[in-house]
Amino acid sequence: MKKSIGVREIRRLYRDGEKITAATAYDAAMARLADEAGIDMLLVGDSLGMTMLGYKTTLPVTLRQSLHHTAAVVRGSKRAMVVGDMPFLTYQVSPERALLNAGRYLQEAGAAAVKLEGGERIAETIARLVNSGIPVLGHIGILPQSVLAEGGYRIHGRSDEEAASLLLDARAVEQAGAFAVVLEGLPRKLSARITETLTIPTIGIGAGPECSGQIQVMHDLLGLFKDFVPKHCKRYADLGQAARDAFQKYRNEVREGVFPGPEQTVE
Ligand code: KIV
C-alpha cells in the first residue's frame, strides 16, 4: 500500500503554516516527475481539455476521459495527493448523480479526492459527497466551466458586491465540508481576506501570495505552450523549445543517415 498524502497531511501543512504545493498532471510520466520533485497535490484538472486533448475550453471533457487520465496520474505517483476534477455536467444535475460520479474517482481511478467548481450554489452537493466519505476540494472565482455564461475569463471580486459574494461562497464551501478551496483569478487583497477568514486552506492560482498554497497548470510552468502565457504564470522551464529542438535534431539525423548509428544497431 503506497503512503501518499491525504486530507490529514494537507491539514497538517496548513496548521503548521507550511505552503501547500500543487500542480496539474494528466499522465503517469509527468505525474512521476512532479511527485519525485515533492509536489504535494496533483490535480487532474479538466484543463485536460486544452492541455492534452486540443479543445478550446474545458467543456467537452467527459467523465470517462477524466477518469482515464486520473487513473494514469495515480499510477505515476507515489506520494502526492491525487485529486480528480469533475467535468462539466457530472455534478450539476443533482447531488445524487454527483455522488455516484464522484465515487468513481475513488473506486475506479484511485484518486484521494475530487474537485467541484462553484460556491453557495453547489454547497449542498459538496455536503452530500463529504458526508458519504468523499474528500472535496472546492473552487471559486474564475470558473472555467461557466466560461460561456460569463462571456470569457476575467478577474472576479473587483467590486464590493462581487467580493462580498465570493466571501459567502468561500464560507459556504467551508461549511459544506470541503477540506480546501481553490481561489482562481481573484485580486490579492480579497484572497488574503478569504484566506484569513477561513479555517481550511486556500490554494491560489492567480490569487496572490497570501493563499495557503499555490497551484499551476503544468503546461504553463514547464513552458510547453508557446502562444498564451497567463499573467499569473511563471515559466520554470522551456520544455516546449527543448522538445522542438530534440525532434528537429532527430528528424535531421534520420534524413542524413546519422541515426541509427553503430551504438543503436545490432550486427
Ligand atoms: O482544471 C484545472 O487545471 C484547474 C486549475 C486551474 C485549478 O481547475
mmCIF file of C-alpha atoms in Angstrom, residues 223-224 238-250:
data_model
loop_
_atom_site.group_PDB
_atom_site.id
_atom_site.type_symbol
_atom_site.label_atom_id
_atom_site.label_comp_id
_atom_site.label_asym_id
_atom_site.label_seq_id
_atom_site.Cartn_x
_atom_site.Cartn_y
_atom_site.Cartn_z
ATOM 1 C CA GLY A 223 6.720 26.221 -20.847
ATOM 2 C CA LEU A 224 5.002 23.621 -23.018
ATOM 3 C CA ASP A 238 11.115 25.930 -21.627
ATOM 4 C CA LEU A 239 10.364 22.296 -22.304
ATOM 5 C CA GLY A 240 8.448 23.275 -25.417
ATOM 6 C CA GLN A 241 11.612 24.611 -27.063
ATOM 7 C CA ALA A 242 13.695 21.722 -25.719
ATOM 8 C CA ALA A 243 11.234 19.243 -27.256
ATOM 9 C CA ARG A 244 11.127 21.083 -30.603
ATOM 10 C CA ASP A 245 14.949 21.106 -30.729
ATOM 11 C CA ALA A 246 15.113 17.389 -29.937
ATOM 12 C CA PHE A 247 12.506 16.468 -32.580
ATOM 13 C CA GLN A 248 14.313 18.596 -35.157
ATOM 14 C CA LYS A 249 17.681 17.043 -34.377
ATOM 15 C CA TYR A 250 16.196 13.551 -34.598
#
